[in-house]
Short mmCIF file of C-alpha atoms in Angstrom, two decimals:
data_model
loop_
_atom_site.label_atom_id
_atom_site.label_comp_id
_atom_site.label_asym_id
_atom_site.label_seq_id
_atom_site.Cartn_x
_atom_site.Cartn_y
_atom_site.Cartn_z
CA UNK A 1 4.76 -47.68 -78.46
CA UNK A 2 4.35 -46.03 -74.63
CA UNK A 3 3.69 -43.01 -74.08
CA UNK A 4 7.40 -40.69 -73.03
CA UNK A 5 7.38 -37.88 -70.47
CA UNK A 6 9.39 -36.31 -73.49
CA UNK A 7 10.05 -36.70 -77.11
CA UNK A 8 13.03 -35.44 -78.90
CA UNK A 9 13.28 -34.40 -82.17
CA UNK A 10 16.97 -34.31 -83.00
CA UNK A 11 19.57 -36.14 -82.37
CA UNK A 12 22.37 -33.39 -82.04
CA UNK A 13 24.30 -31.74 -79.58
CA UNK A 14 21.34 -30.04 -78.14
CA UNK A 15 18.58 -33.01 -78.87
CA UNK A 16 20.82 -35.13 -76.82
CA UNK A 17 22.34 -33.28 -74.19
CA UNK A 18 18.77 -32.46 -73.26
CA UNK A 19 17.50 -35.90 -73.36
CA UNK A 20 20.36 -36.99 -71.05
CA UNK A 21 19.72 -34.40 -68.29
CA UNK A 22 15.73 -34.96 -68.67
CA UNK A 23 16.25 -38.95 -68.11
CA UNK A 24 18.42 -38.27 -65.04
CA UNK A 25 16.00 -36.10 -63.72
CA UNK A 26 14.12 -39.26 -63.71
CA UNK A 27 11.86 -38.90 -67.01
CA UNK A 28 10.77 -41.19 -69.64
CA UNK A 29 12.86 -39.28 -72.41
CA UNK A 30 12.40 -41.36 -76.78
CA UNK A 31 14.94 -39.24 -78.93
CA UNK A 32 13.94 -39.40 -83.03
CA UNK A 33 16.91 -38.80 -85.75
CA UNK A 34 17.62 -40.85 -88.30
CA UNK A 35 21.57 -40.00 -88.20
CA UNK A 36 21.87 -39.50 -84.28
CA UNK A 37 24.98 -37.71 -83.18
CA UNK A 38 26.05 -35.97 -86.65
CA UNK A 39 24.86 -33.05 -88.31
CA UNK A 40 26.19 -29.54 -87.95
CA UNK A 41 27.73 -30.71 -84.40
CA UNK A 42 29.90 -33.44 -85.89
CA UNK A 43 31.46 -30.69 -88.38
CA UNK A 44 32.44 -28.42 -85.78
CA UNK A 45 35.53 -27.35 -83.84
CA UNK A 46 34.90 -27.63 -80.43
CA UNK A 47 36.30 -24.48 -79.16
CA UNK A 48 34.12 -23.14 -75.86
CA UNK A 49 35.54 -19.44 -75.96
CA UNK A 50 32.49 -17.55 -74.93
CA UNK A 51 34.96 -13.90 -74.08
CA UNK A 52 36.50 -14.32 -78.19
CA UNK A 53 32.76 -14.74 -79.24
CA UNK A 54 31.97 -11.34 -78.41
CA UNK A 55 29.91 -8.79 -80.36
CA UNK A 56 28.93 -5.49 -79.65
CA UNK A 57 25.22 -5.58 -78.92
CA UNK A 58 25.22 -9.01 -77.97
CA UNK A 59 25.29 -8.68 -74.28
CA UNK A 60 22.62 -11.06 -73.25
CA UNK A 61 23.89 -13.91 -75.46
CA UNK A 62 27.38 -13.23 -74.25
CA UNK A 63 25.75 -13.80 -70.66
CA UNK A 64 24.40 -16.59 -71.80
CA UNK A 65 27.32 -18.25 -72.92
CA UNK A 66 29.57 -17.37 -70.09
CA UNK A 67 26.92 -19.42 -68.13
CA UNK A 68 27.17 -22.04 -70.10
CA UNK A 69 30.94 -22.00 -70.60
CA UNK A 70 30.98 -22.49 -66.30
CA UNK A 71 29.07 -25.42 -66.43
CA UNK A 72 31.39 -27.06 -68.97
CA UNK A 73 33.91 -28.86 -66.58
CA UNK A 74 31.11 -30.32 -64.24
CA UNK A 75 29.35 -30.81 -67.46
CA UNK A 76 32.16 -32.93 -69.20
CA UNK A 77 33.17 -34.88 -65.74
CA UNK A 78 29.21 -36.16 -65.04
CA UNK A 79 29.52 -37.37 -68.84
CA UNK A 80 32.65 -38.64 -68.60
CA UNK A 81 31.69 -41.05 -65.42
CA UNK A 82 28.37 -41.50 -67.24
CA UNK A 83 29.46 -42.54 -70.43
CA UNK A 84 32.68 -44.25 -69.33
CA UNK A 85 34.09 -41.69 -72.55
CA UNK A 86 36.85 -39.40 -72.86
CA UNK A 87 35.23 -35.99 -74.17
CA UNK A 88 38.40 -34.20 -74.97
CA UNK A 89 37.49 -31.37 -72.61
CA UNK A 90 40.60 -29.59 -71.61
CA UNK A 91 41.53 -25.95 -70.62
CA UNK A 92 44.01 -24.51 -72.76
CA UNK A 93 43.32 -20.59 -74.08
CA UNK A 94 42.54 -18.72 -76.80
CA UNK A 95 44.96 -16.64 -78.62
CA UNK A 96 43.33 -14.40 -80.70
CA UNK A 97 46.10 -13.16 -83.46
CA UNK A 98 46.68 -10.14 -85.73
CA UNK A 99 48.72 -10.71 -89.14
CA UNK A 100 48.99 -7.15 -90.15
CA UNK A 101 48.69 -3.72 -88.70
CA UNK A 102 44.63 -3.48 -89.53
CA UNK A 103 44.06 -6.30 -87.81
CA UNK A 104 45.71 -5.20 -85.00
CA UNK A 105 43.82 -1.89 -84.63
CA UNK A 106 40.70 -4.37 -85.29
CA UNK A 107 42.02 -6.12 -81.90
CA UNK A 108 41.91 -3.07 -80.05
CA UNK A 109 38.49 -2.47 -80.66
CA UNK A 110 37.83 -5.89 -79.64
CA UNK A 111 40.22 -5.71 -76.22
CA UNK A 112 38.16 -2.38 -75.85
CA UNK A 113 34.79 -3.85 -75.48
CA UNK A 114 36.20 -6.87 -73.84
CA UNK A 115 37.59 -4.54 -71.09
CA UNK A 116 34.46 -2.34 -70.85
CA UNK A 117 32.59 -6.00 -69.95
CA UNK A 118 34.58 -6.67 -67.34
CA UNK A 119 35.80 -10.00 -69.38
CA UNK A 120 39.27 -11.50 -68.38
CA UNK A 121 41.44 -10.68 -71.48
CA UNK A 122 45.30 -9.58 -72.02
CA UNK A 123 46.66 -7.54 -74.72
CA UNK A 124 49.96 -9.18 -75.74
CA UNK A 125 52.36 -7.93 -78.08
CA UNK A 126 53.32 -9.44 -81.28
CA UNK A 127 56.60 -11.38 -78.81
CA UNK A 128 54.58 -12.17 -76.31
CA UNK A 129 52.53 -14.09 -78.97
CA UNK A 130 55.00 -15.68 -80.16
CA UNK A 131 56.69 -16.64 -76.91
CA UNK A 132 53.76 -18.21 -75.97
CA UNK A 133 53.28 -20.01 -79.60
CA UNK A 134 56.87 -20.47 -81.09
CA UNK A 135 54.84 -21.81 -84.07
CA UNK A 136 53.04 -18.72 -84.94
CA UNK A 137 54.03 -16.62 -88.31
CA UNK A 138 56.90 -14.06 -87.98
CA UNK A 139 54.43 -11.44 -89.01
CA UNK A 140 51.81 -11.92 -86.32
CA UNK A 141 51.60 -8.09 -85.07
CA UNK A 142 49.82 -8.89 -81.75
CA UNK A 143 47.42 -10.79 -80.07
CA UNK A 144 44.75 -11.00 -77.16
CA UNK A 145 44.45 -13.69 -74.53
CA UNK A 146 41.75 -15.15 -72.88
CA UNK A 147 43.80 -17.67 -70.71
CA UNK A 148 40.51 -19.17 -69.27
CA UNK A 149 38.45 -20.21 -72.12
CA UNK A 150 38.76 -24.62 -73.03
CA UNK A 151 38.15 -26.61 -75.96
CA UNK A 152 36.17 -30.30 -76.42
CA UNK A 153 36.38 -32.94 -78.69
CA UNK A 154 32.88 -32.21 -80.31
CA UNK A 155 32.91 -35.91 -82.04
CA UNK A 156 34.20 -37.67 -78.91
CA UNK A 157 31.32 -35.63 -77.25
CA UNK A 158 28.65 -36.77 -78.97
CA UNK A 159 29.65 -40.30 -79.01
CA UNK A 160 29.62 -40.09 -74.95
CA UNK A 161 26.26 -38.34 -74.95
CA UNK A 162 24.58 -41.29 -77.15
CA UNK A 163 26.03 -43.76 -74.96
CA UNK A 164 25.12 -41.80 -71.83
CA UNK A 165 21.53 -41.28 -73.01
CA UNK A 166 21.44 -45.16 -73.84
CA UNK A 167 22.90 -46.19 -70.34
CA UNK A 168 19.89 -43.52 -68.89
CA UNK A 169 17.10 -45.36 -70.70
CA UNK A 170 16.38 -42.84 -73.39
CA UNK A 171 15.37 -44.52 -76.48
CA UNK A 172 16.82 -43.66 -79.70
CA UNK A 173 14.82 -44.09 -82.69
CA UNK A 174 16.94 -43.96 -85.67
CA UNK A 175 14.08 -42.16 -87.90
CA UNK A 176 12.75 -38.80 -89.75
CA UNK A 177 9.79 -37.63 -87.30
CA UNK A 178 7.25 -35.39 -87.72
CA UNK A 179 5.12 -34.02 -85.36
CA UNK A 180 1.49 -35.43 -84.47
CA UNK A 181 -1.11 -33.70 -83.11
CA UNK A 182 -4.71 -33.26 -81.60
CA UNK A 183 -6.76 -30.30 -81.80
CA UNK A 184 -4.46 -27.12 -80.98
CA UNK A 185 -2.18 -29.81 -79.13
CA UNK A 186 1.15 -31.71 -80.35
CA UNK A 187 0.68 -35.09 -78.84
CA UNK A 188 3.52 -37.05 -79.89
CA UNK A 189 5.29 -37.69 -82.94
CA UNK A 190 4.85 -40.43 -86.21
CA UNK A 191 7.63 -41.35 -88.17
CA UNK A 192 7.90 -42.20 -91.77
CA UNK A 193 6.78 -45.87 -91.32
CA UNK A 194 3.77 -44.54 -89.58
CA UNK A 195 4.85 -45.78 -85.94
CA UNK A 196 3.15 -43.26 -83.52
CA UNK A 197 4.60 -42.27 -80.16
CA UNK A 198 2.93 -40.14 -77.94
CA UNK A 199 4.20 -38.16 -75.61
CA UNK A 200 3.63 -35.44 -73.22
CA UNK A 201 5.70 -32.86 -74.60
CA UNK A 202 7.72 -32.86 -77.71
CA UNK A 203 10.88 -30.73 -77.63
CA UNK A 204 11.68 -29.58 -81.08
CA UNK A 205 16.03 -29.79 -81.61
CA UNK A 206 16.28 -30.08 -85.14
CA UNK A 207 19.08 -27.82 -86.32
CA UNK A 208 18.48 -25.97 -89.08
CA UNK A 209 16.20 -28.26 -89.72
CA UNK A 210 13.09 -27.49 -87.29
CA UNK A 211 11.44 -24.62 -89.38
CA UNK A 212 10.64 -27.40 -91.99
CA UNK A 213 9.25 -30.11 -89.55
CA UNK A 214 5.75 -31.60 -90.54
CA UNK A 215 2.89 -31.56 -88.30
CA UNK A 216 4.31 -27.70 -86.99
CA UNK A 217 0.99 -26.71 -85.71
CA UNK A 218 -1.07 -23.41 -87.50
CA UNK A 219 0.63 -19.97 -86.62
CA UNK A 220 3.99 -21.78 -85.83
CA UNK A 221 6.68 -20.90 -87.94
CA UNK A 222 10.27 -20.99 -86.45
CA UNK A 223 12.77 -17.98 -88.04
CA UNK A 224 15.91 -20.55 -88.50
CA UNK A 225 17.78 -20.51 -91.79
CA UNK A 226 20.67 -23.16 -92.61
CA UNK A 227 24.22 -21.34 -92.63
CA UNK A 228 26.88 -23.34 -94.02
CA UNK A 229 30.40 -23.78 -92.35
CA UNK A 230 33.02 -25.63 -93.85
CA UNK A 231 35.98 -26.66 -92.03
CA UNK A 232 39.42 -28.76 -92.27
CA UNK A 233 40.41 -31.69 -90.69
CA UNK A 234 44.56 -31.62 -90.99
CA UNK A 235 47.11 -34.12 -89.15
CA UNK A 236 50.90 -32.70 -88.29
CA UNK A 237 53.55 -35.31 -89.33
CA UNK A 238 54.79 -35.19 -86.22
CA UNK A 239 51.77 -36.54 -84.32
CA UNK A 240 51.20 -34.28 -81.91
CA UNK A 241 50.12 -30.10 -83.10
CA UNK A 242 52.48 -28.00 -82.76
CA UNK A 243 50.31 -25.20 -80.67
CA UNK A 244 48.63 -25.83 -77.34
CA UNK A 245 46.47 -22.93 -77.47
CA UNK A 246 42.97 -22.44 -79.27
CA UNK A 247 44.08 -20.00 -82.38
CA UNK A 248 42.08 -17.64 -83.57
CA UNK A 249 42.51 -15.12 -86.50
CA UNK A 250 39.59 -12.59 -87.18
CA UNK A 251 38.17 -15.14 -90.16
CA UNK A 252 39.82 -18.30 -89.12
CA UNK A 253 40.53 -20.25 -86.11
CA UNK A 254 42.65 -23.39 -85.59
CA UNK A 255 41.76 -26.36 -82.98
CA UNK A 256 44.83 -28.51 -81.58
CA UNK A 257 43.89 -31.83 -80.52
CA UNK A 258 46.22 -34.26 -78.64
CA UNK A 259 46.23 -36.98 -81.18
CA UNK A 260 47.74 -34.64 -83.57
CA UNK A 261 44.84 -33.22 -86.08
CA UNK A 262 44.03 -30.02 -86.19
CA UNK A 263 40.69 -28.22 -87.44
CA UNK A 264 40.63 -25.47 -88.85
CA UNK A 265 37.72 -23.41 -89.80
CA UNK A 266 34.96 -22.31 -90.73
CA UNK A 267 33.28 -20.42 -93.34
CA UNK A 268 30.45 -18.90 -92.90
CA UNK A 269 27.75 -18.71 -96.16
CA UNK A 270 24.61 -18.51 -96.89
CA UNK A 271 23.53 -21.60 -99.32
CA UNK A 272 20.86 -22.63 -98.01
CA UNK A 273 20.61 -26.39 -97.55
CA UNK A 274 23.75 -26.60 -99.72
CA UNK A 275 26.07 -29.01 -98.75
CA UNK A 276 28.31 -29.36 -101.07
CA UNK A 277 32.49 -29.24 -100.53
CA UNK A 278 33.35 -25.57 -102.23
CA UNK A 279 37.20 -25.75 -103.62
CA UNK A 280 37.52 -21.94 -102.84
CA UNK A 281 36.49 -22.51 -99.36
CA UNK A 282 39.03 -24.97 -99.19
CA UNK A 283 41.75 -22.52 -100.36
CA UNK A 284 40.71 -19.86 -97.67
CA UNK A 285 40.94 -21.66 -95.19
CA UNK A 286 44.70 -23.34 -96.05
CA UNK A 287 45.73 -19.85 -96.85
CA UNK A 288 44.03 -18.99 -93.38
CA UNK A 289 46.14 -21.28 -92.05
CA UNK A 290 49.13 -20.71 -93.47
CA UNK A 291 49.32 -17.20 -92.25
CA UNK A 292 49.25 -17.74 -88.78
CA UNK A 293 51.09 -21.19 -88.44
CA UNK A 294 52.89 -21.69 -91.67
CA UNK A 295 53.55 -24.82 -90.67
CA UNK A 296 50.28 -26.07 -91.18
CA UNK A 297 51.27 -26.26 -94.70
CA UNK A 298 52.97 -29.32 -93.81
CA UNK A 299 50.22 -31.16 -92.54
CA UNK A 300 48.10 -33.70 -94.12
CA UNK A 301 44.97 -32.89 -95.27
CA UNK A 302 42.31 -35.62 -94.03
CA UNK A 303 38.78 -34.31 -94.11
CA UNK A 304 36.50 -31.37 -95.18
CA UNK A 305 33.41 -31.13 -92.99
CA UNK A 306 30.12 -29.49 -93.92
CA UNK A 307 27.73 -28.27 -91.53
CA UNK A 308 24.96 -26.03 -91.79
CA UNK A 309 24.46 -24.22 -88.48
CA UNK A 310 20.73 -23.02 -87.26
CA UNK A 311 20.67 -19.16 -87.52
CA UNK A 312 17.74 -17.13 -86.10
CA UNK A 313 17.68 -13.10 -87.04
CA UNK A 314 19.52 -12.21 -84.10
CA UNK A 315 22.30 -14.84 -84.30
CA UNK A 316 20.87 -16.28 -80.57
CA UNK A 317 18.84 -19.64 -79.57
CA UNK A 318 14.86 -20.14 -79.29
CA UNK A 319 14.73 -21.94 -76.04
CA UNK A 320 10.89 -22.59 -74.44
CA UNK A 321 7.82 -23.04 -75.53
CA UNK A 322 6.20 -22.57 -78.92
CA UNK A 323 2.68 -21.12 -78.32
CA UNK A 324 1.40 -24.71 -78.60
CA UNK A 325 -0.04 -26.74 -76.11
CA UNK A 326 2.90 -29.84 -75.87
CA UNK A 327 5.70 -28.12 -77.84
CA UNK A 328 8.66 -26.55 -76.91
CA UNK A 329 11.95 -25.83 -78.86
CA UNK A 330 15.43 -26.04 -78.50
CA UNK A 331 17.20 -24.48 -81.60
CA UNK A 332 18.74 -21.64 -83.17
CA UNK A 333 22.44 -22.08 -81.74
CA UNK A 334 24.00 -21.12 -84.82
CA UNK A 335 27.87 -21.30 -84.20
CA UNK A 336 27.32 -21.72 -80.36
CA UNK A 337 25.74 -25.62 -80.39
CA UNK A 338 28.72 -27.30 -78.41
CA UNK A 339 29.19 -24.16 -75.92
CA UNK A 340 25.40 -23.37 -75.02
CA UNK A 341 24.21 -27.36 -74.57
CA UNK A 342 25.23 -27.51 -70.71
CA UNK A 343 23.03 -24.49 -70.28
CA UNK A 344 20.13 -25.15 -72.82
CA UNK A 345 19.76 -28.65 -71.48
CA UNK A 346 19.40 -26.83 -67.43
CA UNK A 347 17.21 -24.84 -68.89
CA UNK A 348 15.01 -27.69 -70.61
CA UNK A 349 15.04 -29.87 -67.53
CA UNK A 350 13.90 -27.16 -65.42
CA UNK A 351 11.09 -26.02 -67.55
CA UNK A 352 9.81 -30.15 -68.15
CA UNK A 353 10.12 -30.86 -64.13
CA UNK A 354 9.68 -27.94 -62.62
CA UNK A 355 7.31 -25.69 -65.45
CA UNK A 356 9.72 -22.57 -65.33
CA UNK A 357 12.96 -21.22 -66.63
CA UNK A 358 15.99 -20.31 -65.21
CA UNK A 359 16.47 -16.58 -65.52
CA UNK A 360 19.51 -17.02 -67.95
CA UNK A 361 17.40 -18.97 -70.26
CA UNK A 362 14.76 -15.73 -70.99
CA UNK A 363 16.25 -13.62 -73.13
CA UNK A 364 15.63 -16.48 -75.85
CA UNK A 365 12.12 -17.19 -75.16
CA UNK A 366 10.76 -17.90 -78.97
CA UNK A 367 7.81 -15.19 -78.59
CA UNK A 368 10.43 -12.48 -79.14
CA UNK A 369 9.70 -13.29 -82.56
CA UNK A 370 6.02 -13.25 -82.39
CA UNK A 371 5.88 -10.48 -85.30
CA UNK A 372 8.72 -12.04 -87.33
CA UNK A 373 7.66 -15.46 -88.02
CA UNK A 374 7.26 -17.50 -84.67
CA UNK A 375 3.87 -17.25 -83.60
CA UNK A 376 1.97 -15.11 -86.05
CA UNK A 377 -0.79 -16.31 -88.05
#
């Protein structure tokens, strides 16, 4: 096969969203999965609510994904016209809700630190709430609102980011890769039927997946785990949901689409590469439900999605380059994938074309784990 300016491994939200903006920067971009566009981001949600993500000492991430969250709408228009694909993107909220006087005083803490970051929040009452969303329980208590945050479909996503990449040139090679090298240098990758493909770098976007790659060169060893999320595909009998806004409890969260499903999810366990359907997750989550739109119980239950999510040991991305002459990475999202692609994929173009990062980007340069895992050997 030719040589590729840049070789892909994983087909994902992040494996493709990079390959896309590295071909229309005018690269020779080969992507390698042998399931392109499923995975973890094909069982997710889709919401893009960087201010209800929010943890206390997670500052730079939360930077992070505010600059990713304002790329979003130039984001989804250039795939939109590229693709010739609806990707669901819309603007529509988050309500975050309390069912019960703890939870409540668990908002305030949140509204606190949202207020002390200078995020764009409002604490609403427990009528306000339901003024907004008639549908809500009678016992939701209160709520907080981040009026600005949107929502994609993730599935109608990646379909327009496949057919983007293929209208762009990228080839997609539907096949497990690992990674080939020379010396202290990746050069490429081979995939199981032995087919070789050099290239000159190989960015490594794998998922959960990546720490177990062959070929990871000597004194490489990524810090991603597998963390399972299941989630709930349900359809209202009337066709259409019967919220607008994203909904958000503080262990559940429910996604309104306009052709009447809504998701609701997700767990969050650690089973390793488990990835089997749990009956008790099940359960939570309709009970989840329930509680803050009891009419949910109503609704047809279509799917259960499993995902496992990449998790590093500070819950934020690797993005950059390995230690290794030719590799870089791209992983580590964890429940972040569909919100931090616009700006991981920036970032990736900029370091392939132009050999630096953005300044947003280096808080999750991989060496910060040089003593943990990444880099020691």
């Amino acid at each position: 096969m030719s040589r590729v300016d840049l070789a892909v491994v994983g087909g994902g939200v992040i494996g493709l969203a990079c390959a896309w903006r590295a071909a229309g920067a005018g690269l020779s971009v080969r992507v390698f999965d042998e399931k392109p566009a499923r995975g973890a981001s094909w069982a997710a949600a889709g919401m893009l609510a960087p201010v209800t993500e929010v943890h206390y000492g997670e500052e730079p991430l939360l930077a992070f994904n505010l600059e990713s969250g304002k790329r979003w709408a130039s984001f989804a228009a250039e795939l939109a016209q590229a693709s010739g694909r609806d990707t669901g993107y819309r603007e529509c909220g988050t309500l975050l809700v309390a069912r019960d006087r703890d939870e409540n005083l668990s908002l305030e803490d949140v509204y606190e630190l949202q207020r002390r970051l200078g995020l764009p929040a409002a604490r609403l009452s427990s009528k306000e709430c339901r003024a907004l969303e008639p549908s809500l329980a009678p016992a939701i208590r209160g709520g907080i609102l981040v009026a600005g945050d949107h929502q994609v479909d993730n599935r109608a996503l990646l379909q327009a980011l496949l057919i983007a990449c293929t209208r762009a040139g990228v080839g997609v090679v539907r096949a497990r890769a690992r990674l080939a090298a020379s010396g202290d240098r990746v050069t490429g990758v081979v995939t199981d039927d032995a087919d070789v493909h050099d290239a000159d770098t190989v960015l490594l976007a794998a998922g959960c997946w990546s720490g177990g790659i062959g070929g990871l060169p000597p004194g490489v060893h990524l810090p991603i785990r597998p963390v399972k999320g299941q989630l709930l595909h349900l359809r209202d009998p009337s066709g259409s949901p019967p919220f607008g806004s994203n909904l958000r409890g503080l262990d559940a969260y429910l996604v309104a689409r306009p052709d009447g499903r809504i998701v609701v999810g997700a767990t969050v366990e650690e089973r390793g590469f488990d990835m089997r359907v749990r009956a008790g997750a099940v359960y939570e989550l309709l009970r989840a439900a329930y509680e803050i739109v009891p009419g949910s119980a109503e609704s047809e239950l279509v799917e259960v999605a499993v995902g496992l999510r990449p998790g590093t040991p500070d819950n934020a991305p690797l993005i950059g380059d390995t230690g290794a002459e030719g590799l870089m990475v791209a992983t580590g999202h964890f429940r972040n994938g569909i919100l931090q692609a616009p700006a991981t994929a920036d970032a990736v173009k900029e370091r392939v074309t132009a050999a630096k990062f953005p300044d947003y980007a280096a808080p999750f340069d991989p060496a910060r784990f040089s003593g943990v895992g990444l880099g020691a050997g």
